[in-house]
Backbone as a chain_set.jsonl record, in Angstrom:
{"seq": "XXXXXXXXXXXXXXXXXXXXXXXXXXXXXXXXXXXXXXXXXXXXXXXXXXXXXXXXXXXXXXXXXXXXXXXXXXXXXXXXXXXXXXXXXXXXXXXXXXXXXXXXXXXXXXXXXXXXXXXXXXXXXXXXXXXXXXXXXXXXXXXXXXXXXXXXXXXXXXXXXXXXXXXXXXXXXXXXXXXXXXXXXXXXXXXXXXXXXXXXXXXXXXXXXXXX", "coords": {"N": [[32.501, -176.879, 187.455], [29.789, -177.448, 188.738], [29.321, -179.433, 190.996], [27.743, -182.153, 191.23], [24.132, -183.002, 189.851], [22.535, -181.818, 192.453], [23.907, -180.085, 193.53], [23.647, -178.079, 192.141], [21.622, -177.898, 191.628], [20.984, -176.456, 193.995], [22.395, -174.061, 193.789], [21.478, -172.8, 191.841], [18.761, -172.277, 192.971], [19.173, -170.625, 194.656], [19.893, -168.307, 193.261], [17.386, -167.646, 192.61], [15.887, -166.721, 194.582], [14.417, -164.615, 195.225], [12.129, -165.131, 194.318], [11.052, -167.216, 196.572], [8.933, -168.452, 198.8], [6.787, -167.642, 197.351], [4.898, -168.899, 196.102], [5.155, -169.817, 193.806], [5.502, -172.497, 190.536], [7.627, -174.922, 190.16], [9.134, -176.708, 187.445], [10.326, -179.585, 186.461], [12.359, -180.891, 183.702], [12.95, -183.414, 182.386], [15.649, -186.006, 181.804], [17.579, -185.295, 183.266], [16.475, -183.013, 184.294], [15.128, -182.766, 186.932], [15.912, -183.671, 189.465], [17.258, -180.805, 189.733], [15.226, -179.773, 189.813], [13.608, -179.612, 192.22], [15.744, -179.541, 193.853], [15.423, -176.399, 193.601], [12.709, -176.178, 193.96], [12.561, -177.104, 196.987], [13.692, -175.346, 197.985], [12.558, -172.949, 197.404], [9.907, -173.131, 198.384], [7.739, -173.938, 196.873], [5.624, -175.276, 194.551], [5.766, -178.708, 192.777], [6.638, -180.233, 189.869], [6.926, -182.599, 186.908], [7.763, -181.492, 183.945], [7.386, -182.895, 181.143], [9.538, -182.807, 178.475], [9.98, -183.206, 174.856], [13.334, -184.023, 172.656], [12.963, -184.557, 168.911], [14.823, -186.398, 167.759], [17.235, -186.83, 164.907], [17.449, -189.177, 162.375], [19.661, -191.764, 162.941], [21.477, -190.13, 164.293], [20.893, -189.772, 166.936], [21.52, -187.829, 169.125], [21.494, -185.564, 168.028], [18.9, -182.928, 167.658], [15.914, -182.373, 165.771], [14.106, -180.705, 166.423], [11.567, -180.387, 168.84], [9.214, -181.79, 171.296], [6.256, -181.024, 173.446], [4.5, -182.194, 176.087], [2.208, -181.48, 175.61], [1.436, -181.642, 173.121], [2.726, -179.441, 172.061], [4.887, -178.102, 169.203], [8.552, -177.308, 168.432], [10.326, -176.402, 165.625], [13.585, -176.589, 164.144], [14.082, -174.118, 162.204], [15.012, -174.793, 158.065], [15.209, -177.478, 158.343], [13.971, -178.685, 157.069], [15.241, -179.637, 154.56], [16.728, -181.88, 154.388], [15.162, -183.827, 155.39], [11.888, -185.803, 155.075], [8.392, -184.75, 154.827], [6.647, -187.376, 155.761], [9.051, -188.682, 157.4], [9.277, -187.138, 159.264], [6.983, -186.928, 160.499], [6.49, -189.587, 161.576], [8.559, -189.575, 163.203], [7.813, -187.57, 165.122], [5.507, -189.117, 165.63], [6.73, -191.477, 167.278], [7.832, -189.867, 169.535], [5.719, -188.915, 170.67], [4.508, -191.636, 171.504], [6.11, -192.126, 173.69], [6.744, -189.905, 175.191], [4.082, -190.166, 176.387], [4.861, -192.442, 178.052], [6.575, -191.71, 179.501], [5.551, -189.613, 181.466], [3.615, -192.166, 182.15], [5.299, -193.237, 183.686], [7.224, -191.565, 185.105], [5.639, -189.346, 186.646], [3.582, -191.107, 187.47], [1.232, -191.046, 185.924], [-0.001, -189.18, 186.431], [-1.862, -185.837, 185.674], [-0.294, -182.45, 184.401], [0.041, -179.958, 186.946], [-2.109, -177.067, 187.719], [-1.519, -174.571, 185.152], [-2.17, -172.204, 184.899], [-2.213, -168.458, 184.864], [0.026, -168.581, 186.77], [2.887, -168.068, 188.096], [5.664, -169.635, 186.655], [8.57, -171.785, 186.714], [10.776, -173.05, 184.641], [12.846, -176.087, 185.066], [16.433, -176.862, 183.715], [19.335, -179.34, 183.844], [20.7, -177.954, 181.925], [21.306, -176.262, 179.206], [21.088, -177.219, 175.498], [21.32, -177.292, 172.915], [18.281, -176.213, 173.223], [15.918, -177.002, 172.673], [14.089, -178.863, 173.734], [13.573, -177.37, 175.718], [12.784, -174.879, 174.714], [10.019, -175.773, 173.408], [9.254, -176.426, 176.373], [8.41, -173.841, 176.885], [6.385, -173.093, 175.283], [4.884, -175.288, 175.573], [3.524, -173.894, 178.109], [2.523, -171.169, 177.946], [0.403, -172.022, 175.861], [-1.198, -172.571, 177.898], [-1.707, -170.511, 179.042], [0.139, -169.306, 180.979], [1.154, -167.011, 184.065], [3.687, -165.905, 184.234], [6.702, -166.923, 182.95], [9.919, -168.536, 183.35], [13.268, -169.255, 182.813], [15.118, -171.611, 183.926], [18.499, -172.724, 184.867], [21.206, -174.339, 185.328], [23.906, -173.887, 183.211], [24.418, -172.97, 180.238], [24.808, -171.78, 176.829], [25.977, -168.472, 175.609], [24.343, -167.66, 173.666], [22.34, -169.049, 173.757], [21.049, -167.861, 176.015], [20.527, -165.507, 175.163], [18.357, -165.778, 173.173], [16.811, -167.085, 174.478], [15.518, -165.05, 175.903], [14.078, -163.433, 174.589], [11.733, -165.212, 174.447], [10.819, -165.932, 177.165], [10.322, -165.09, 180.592], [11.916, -164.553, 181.971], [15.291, -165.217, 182.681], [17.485, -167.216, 183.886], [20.817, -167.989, 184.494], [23.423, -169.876, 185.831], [26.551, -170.028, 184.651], [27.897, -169.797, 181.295], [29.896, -170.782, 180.211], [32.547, -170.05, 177.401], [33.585, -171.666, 175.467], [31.57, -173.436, 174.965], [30.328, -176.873, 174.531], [28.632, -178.956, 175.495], [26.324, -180.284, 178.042], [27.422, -181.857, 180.084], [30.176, -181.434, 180.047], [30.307, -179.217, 182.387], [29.886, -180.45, 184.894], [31.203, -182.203, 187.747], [30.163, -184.603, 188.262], [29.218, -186.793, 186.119], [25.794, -188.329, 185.023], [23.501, -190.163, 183.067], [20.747, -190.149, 184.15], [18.329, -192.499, 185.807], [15.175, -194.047, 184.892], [13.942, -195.007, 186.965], [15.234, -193.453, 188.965], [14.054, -190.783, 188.168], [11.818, -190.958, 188.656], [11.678, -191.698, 191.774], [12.44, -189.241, 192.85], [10.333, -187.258, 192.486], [8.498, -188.95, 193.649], [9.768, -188.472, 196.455], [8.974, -185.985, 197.041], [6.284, -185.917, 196.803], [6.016, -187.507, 198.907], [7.054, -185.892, 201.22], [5.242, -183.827, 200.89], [3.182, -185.068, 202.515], [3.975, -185.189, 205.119]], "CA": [[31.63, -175.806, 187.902], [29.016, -177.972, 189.777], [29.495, -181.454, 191.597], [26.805, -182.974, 190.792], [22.595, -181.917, 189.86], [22.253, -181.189, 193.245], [24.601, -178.945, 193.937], [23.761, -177.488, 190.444], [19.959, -177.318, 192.056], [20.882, -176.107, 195.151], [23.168, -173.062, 193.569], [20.279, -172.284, 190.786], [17.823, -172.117, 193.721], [20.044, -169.282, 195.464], [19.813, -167.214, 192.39], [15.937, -167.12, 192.386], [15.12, -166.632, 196.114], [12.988, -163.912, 195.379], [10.482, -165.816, 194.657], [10.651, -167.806, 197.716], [7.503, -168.194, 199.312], [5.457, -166.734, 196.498], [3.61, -169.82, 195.995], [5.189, -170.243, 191.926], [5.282, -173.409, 190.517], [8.482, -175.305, 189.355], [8.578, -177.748, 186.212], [11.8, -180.112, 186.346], [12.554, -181.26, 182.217], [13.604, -184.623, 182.738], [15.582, -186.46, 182.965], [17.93, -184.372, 184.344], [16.628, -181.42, 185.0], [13.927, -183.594, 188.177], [17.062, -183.365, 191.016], [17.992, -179.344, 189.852], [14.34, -178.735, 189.918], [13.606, -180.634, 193.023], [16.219, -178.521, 195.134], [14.761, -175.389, 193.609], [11.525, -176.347, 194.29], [12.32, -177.359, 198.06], [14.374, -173.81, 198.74], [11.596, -171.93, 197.157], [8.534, -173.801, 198.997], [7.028, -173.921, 195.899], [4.578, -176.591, 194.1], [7.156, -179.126, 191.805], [6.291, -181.522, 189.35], [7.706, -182.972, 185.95], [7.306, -181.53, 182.454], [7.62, -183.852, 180.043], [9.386, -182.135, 176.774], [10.893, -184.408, 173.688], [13.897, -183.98, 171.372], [13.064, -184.803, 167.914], [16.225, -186.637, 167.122], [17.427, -186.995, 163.424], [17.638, -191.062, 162.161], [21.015, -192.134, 162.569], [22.241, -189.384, 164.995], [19.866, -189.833, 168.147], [22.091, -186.867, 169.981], [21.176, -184.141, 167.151], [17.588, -182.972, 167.332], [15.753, -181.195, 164.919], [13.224, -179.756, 167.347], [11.37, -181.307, 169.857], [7.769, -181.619, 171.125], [5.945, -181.114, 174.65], [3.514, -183.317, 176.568], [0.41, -181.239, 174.747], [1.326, -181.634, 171.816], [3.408, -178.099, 171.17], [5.85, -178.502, 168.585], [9.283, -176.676, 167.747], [11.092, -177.279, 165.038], [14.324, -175.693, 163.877], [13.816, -173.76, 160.843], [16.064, -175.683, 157.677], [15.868, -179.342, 158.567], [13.057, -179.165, 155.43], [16.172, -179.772, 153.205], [16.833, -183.311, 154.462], [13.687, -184.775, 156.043], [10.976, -185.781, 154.45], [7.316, -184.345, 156.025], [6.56, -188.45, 156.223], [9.955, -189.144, 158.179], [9.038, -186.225, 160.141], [5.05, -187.515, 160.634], [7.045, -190.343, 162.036], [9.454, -189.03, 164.504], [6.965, -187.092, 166.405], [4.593, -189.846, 166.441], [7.25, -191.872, 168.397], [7.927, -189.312, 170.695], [4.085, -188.834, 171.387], [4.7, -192.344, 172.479], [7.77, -191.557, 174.829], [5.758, -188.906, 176.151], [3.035, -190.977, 177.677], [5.86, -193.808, 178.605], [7.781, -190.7, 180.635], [3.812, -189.15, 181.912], [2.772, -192.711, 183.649], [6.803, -193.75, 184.223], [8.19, -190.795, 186.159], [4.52, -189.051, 187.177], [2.692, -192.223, 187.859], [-0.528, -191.006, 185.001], [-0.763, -187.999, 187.041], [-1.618, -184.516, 184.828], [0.581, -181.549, 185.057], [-0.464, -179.189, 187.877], [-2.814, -176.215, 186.866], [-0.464, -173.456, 184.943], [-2.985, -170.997, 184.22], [-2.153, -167.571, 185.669], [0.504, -168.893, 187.711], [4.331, -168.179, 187.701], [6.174, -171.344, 186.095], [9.772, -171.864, 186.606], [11.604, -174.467, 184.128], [14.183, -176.271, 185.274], [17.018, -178.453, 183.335], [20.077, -179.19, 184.513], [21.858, -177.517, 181.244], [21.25, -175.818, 177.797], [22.427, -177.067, 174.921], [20.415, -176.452, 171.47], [17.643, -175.524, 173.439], [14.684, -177.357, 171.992], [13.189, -178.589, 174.632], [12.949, -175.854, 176.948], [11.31, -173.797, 173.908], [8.76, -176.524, 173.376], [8.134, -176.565, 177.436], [7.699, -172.597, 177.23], [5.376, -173.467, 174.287], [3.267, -175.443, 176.312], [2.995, -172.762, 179.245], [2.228, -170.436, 177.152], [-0.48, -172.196, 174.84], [-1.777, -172.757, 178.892], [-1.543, -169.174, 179.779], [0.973, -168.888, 182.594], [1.277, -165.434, 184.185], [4.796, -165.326, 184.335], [7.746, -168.266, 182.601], [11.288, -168.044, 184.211], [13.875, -170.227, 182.423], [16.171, -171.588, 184.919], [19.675, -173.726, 184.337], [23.019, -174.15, 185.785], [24.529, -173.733, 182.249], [24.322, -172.42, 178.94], [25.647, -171.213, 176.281], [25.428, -167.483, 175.75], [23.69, -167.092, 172.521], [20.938, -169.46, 174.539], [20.352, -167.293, 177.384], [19.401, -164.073, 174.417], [17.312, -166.181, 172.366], [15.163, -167.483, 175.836], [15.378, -163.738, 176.589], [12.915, -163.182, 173.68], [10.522, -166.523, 174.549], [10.634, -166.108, 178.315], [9.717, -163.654, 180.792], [13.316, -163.927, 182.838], [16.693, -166.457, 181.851], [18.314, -167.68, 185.209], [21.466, -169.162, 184.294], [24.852, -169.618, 186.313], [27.515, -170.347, 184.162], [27.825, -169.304, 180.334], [30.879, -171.229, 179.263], [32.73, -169.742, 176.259], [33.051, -173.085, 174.754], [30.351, -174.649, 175.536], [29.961, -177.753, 173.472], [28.072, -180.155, 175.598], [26.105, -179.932, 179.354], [28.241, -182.863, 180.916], [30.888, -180.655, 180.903], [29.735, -178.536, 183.47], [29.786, -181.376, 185.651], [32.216, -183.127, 188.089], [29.73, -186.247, 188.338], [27.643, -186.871, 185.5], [25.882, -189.48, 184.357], [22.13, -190.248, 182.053], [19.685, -190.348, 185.001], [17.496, -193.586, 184.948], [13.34, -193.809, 185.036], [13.565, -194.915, 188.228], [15.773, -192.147, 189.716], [13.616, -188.788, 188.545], [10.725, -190.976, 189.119], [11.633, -191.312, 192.635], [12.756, -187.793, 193.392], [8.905, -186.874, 192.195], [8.111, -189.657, 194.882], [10.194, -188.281, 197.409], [8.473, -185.088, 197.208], [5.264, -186.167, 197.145], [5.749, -188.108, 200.4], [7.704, -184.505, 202.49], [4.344, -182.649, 201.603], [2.561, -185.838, 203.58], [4.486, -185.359, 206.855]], "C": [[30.617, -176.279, 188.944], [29.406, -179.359, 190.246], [28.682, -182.639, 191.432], [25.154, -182.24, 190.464], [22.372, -181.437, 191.399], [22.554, -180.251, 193.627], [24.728, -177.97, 192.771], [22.259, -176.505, 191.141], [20.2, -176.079, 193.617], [21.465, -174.372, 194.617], [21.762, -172.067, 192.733], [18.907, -171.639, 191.957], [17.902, -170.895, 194.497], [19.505, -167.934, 194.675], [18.113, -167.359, 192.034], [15.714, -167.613, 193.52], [14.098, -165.737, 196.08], [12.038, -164.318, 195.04], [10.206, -167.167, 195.648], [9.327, -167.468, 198.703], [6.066, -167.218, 198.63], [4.659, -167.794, 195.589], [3.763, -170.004, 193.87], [5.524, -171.639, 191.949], [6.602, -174.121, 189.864], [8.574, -176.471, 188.738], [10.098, -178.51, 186.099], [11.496, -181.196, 184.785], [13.46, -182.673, 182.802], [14.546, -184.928, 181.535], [16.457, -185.916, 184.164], [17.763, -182.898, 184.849], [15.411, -181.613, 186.283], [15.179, -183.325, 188.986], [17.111, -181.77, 191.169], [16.35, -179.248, 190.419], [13.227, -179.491, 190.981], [14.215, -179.482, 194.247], [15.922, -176.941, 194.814], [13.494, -175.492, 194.347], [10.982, -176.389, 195.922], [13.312, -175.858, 198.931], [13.089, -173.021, 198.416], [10.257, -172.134, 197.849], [7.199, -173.432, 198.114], [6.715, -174.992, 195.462], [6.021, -177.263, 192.949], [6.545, -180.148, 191.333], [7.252, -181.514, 187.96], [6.736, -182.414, 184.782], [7.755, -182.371, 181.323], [8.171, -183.37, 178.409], [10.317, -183.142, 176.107], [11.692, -184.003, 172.758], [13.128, -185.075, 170.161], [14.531, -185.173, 167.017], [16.193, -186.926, 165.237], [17.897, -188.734, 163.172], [19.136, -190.734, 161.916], [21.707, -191.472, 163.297], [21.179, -188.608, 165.827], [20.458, -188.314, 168.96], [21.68, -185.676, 169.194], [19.623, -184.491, 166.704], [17.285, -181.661, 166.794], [14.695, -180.148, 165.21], [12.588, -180.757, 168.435], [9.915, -180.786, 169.991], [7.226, -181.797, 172.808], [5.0, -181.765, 174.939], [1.919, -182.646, 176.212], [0.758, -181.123, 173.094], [2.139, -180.453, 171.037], [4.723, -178.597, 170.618], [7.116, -177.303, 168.513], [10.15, -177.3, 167.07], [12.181, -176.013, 164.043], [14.344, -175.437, 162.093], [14.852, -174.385, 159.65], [16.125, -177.032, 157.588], [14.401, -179.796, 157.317], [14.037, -180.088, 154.304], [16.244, -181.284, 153.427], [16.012, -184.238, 155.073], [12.74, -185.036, 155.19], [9.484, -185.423, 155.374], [6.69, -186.013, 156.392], [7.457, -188.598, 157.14], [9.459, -188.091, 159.665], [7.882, -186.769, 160.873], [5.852, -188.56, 162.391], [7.686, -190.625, 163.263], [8.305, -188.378, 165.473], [5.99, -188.09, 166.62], [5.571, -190.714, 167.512], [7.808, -191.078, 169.189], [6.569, -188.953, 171.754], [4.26, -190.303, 172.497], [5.555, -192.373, 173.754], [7.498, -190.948, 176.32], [4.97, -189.451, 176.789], [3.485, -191.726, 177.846], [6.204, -192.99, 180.05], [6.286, -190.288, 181.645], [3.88, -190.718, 183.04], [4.459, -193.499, 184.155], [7.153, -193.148, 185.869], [6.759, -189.953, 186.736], [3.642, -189.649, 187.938], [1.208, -191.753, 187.451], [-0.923, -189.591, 185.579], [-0.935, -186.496, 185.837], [-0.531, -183.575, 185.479], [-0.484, -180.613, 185.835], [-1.177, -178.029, 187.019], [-1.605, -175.275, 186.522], [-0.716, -172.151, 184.949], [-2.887, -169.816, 184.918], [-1.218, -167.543, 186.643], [2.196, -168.493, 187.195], [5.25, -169.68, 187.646], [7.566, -171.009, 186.085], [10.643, -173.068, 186.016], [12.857, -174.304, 184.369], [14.801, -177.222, 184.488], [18.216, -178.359, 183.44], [21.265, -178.988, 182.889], [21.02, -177.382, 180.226], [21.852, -176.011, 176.839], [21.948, -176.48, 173.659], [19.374, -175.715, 172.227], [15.939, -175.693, 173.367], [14.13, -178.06, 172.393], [12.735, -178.083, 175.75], [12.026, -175.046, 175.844], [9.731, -174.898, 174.332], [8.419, -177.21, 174.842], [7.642, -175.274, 177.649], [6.765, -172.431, 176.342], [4.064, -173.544, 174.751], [2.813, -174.645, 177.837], [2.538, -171.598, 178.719], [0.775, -170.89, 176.166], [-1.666, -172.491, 176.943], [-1.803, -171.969, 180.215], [-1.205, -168.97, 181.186], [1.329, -167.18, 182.555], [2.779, -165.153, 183.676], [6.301, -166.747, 183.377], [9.216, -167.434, 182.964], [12.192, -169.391, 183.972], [14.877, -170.44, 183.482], [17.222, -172.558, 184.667], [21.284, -173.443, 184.827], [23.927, -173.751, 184.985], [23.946, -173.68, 181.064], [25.321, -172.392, 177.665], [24.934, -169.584, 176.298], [24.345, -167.088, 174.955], [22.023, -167.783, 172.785], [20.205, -168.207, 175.577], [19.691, -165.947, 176.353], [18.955, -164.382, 173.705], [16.147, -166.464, 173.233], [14.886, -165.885, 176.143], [14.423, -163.439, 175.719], [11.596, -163.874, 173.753], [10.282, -166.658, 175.927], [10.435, -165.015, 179.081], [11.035, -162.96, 181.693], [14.057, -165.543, 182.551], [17.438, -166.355, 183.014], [19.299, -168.721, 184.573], [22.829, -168.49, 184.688], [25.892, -169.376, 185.833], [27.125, -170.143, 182.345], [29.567, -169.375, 179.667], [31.369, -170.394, 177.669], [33.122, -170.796, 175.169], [32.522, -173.851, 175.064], [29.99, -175.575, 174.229], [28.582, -178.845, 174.311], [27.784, -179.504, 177.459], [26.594, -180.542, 180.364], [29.778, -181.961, 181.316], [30.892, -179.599, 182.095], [29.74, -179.394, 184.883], [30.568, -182.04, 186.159], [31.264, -184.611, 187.606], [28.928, -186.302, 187.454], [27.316, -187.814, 185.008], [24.451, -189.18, 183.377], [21.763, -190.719, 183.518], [18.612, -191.248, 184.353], [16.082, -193.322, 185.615], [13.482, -193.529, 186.536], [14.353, -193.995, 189.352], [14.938, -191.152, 189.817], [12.243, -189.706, 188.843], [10.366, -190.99, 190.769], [11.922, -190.273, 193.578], [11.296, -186.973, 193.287], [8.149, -187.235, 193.489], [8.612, -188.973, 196.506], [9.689, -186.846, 197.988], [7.153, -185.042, 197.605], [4.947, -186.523, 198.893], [5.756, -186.904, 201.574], [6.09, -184.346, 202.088], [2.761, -183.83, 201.91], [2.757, -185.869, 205.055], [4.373, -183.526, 206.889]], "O": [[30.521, -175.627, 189.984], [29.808, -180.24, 189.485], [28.991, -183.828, 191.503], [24.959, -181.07, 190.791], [21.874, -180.312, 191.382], [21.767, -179.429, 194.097], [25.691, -177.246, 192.521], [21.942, -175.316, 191.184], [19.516, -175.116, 193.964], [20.853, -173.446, 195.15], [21.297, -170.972, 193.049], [18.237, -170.646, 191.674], [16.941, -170.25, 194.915], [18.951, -166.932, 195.127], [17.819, -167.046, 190.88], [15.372, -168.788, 193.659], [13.047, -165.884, 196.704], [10.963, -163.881, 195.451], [9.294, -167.973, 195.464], [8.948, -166.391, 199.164], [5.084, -166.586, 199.017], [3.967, -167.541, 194.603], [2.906, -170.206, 193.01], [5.821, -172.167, 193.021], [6.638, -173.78, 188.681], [8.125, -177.432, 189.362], [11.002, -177.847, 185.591], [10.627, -182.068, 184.754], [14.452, -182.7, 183.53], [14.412, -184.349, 180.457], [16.292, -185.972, 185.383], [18.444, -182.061, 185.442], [14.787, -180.596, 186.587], [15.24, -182.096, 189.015], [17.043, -181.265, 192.289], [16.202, -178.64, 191.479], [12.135, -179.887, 190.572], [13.612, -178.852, 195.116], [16.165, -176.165, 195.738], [13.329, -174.822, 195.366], [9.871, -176.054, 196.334], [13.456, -175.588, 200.123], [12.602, -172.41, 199.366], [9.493, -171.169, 197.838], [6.128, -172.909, 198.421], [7.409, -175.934, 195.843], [6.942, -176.596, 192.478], [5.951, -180.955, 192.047], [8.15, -180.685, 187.817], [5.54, -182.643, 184.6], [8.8, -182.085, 180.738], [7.492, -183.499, 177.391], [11.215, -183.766, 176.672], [11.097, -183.525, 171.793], [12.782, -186.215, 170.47], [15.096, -184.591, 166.091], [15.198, -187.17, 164.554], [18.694, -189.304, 163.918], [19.689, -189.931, 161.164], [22.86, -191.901, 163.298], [20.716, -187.477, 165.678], [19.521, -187.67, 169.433], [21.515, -184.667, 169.879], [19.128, -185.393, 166.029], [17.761, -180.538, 166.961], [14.426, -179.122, 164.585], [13.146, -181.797, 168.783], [9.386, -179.887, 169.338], [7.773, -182.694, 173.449], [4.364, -182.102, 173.94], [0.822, -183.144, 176.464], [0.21, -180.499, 172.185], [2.257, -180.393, 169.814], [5.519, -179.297, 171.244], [6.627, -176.173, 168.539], [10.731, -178.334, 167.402], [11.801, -174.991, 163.473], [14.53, -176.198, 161.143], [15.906, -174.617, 160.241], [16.92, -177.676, 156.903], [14.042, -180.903, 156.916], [13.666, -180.935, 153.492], [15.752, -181.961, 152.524], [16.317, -185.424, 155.199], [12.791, -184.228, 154.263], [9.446, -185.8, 156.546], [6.142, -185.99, 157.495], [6.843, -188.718, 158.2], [9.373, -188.462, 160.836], [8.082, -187.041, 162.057], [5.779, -188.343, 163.601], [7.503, -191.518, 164.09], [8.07, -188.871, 166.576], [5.496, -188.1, 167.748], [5.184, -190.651, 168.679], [8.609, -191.741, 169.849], [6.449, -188.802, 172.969], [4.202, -190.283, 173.726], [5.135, -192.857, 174.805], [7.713, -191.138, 177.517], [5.062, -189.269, 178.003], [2.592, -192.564, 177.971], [6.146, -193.39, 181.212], [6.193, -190.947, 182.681], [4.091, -190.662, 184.252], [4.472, -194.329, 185.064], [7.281, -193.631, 186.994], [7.016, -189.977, 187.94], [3.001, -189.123, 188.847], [0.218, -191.899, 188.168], [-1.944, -188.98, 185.266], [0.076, -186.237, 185.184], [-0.001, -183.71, 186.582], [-1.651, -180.506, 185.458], [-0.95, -177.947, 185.812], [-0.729, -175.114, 187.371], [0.063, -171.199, 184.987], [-3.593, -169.926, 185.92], [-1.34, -166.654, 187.485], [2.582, -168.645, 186.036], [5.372, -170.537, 188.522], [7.883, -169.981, 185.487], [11.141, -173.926, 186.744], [13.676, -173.399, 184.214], [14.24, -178.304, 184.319], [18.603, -177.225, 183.158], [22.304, -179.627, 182.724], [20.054, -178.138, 180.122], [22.943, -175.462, 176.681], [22.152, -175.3, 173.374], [19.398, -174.503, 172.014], [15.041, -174.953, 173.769], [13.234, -178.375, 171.61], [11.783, -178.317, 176.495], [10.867, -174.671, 176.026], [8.827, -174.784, 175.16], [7.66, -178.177, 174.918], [6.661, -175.143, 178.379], [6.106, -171.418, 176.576], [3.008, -172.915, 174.696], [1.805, -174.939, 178.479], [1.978, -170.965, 179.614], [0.102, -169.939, 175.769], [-2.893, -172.549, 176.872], [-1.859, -172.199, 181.423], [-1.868, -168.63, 182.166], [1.614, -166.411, 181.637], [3.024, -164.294, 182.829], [6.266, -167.659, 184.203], [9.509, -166.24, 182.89], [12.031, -170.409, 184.647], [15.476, -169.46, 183.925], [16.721, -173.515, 184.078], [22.13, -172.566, 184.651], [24.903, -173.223, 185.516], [22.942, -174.358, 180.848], [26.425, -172.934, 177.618], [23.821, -169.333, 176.76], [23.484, -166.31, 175.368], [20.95, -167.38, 172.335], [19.026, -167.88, 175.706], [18.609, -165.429, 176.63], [18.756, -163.451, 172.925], [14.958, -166.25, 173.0], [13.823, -165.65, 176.717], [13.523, -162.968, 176.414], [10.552, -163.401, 173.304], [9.467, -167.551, 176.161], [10.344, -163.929, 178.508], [11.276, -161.799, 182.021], [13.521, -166.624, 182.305], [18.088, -165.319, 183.157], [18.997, -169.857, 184.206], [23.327, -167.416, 184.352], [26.504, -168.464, 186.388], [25.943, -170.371, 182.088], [30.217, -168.559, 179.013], [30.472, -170.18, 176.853], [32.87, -170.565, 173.986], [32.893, -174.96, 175.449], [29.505, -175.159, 173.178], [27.712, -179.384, 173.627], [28.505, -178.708, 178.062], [26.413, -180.102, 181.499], [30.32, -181.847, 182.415], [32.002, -179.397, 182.588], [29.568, -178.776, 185.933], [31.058, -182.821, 185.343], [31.636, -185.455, 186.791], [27.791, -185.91, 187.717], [28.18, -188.475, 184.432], [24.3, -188.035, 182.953], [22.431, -191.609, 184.045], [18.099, -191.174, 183.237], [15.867, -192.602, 186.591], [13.297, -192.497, 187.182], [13.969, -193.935, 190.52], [14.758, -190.536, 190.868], [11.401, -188.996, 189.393], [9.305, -190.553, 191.215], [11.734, -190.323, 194.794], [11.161, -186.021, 194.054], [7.478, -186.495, 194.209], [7.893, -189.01, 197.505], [9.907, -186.525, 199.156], [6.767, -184.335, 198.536], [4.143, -186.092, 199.719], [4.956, -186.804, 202.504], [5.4, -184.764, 203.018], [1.606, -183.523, 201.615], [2.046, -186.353, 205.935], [4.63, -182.911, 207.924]]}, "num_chains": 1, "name": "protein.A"}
């Protein structure tokens, strides 16, 4: 379906032109959702920086998370996972993602805060949907930091994602809506795990254009 995040970003960026040149702000979910929301950000000539949101993986099966947590602290956590956690193991897990979070903050940001949100239209980007749990817990924290408007954006989904964000968001931009959608790599000719120093220099590379 796409060739790589760029051409994931570049397609996603098409389908929200109307807000080109309306001065909204776009939030790229690392680590791959910094390239999609990068070439949104540079079609729309809109402000772009990194939100920082965290799966809450489960011990022993790092790929299945049981909610996840954003760079202020907003939590979601999927209702159920009481039965086999303990609220210590739990304590636990989010404190090492707190750490993570300010690893990823002065890693891929370089210490910088996130841009003001307040009143402003926010567009999250990540370059695929799969549970979902940390896009809630970045519309969490736009929301606990009263943005006018939140506008989920994503090359891929599944469907039953795009009408659950339809309830937590204010509009669900998404290309593709696989009927077996198991995983966001499929979606992808080229894919790989994007490293620090990749989305940290796509942050960089932005910074520098709105110097010249």
């Amino acid at each position: 379906m796409f060739e790589d995040r760029k051409d994931a970003g570049v397609k996603s960026a098409r389908a929200l032109k109307k807000y080109k040149g309306q001065g909204v702000l776009v939030l790229g979910i690392p680590k791959g959702g910094v390239e999609v929301g990068y070439e949104v950000a540079k079609y729309l000539n809109a402000d772009f920086s990194i939100i920082i949101s965290r799966k809450l993986p489960f011990p022993g099966n790092p790929e299945f998370g049981f909610g996840a947590i954003s760079e202020d602290g907003s939590i979601f956590i999927i209702s159920g996972y009481e039965e086999s956690l303990s609220q210590e193991l739990v304590a636990d897990i989010i404190e090492e993602q707190k750490l993570e979070i300010k690893r990823r903050i002065s890693v891929l940001r370089n210490g910088e805060p996130l841009p003001e949100i307040k009143d402003r239209t926010v567009i999250l980007v990540d370059d695929g949907i799969a549970m979902g749990s940390t896009m809630r817990a970045a519309i969490y924290l736009c929301k606990n930091k009263k943005a006018k408007k939140i506008i989920v954006a994503s090359p891929v989904s599944g469907e039953n994602i795009e009408k659950e964000f339809a309830h937590l968001a204010d509009e669900v931009v998404i290309l593709e809506k696989p009927v077996f959608f198991s995983a966001v790599a499929q979606a992808y000719q080229n894919w790989y795990d994007v490293p620090d120093t990749e989305a940290a220099s796509i942050l960089q590379k932005w910074e520098t254009s709105l110097k010249h």
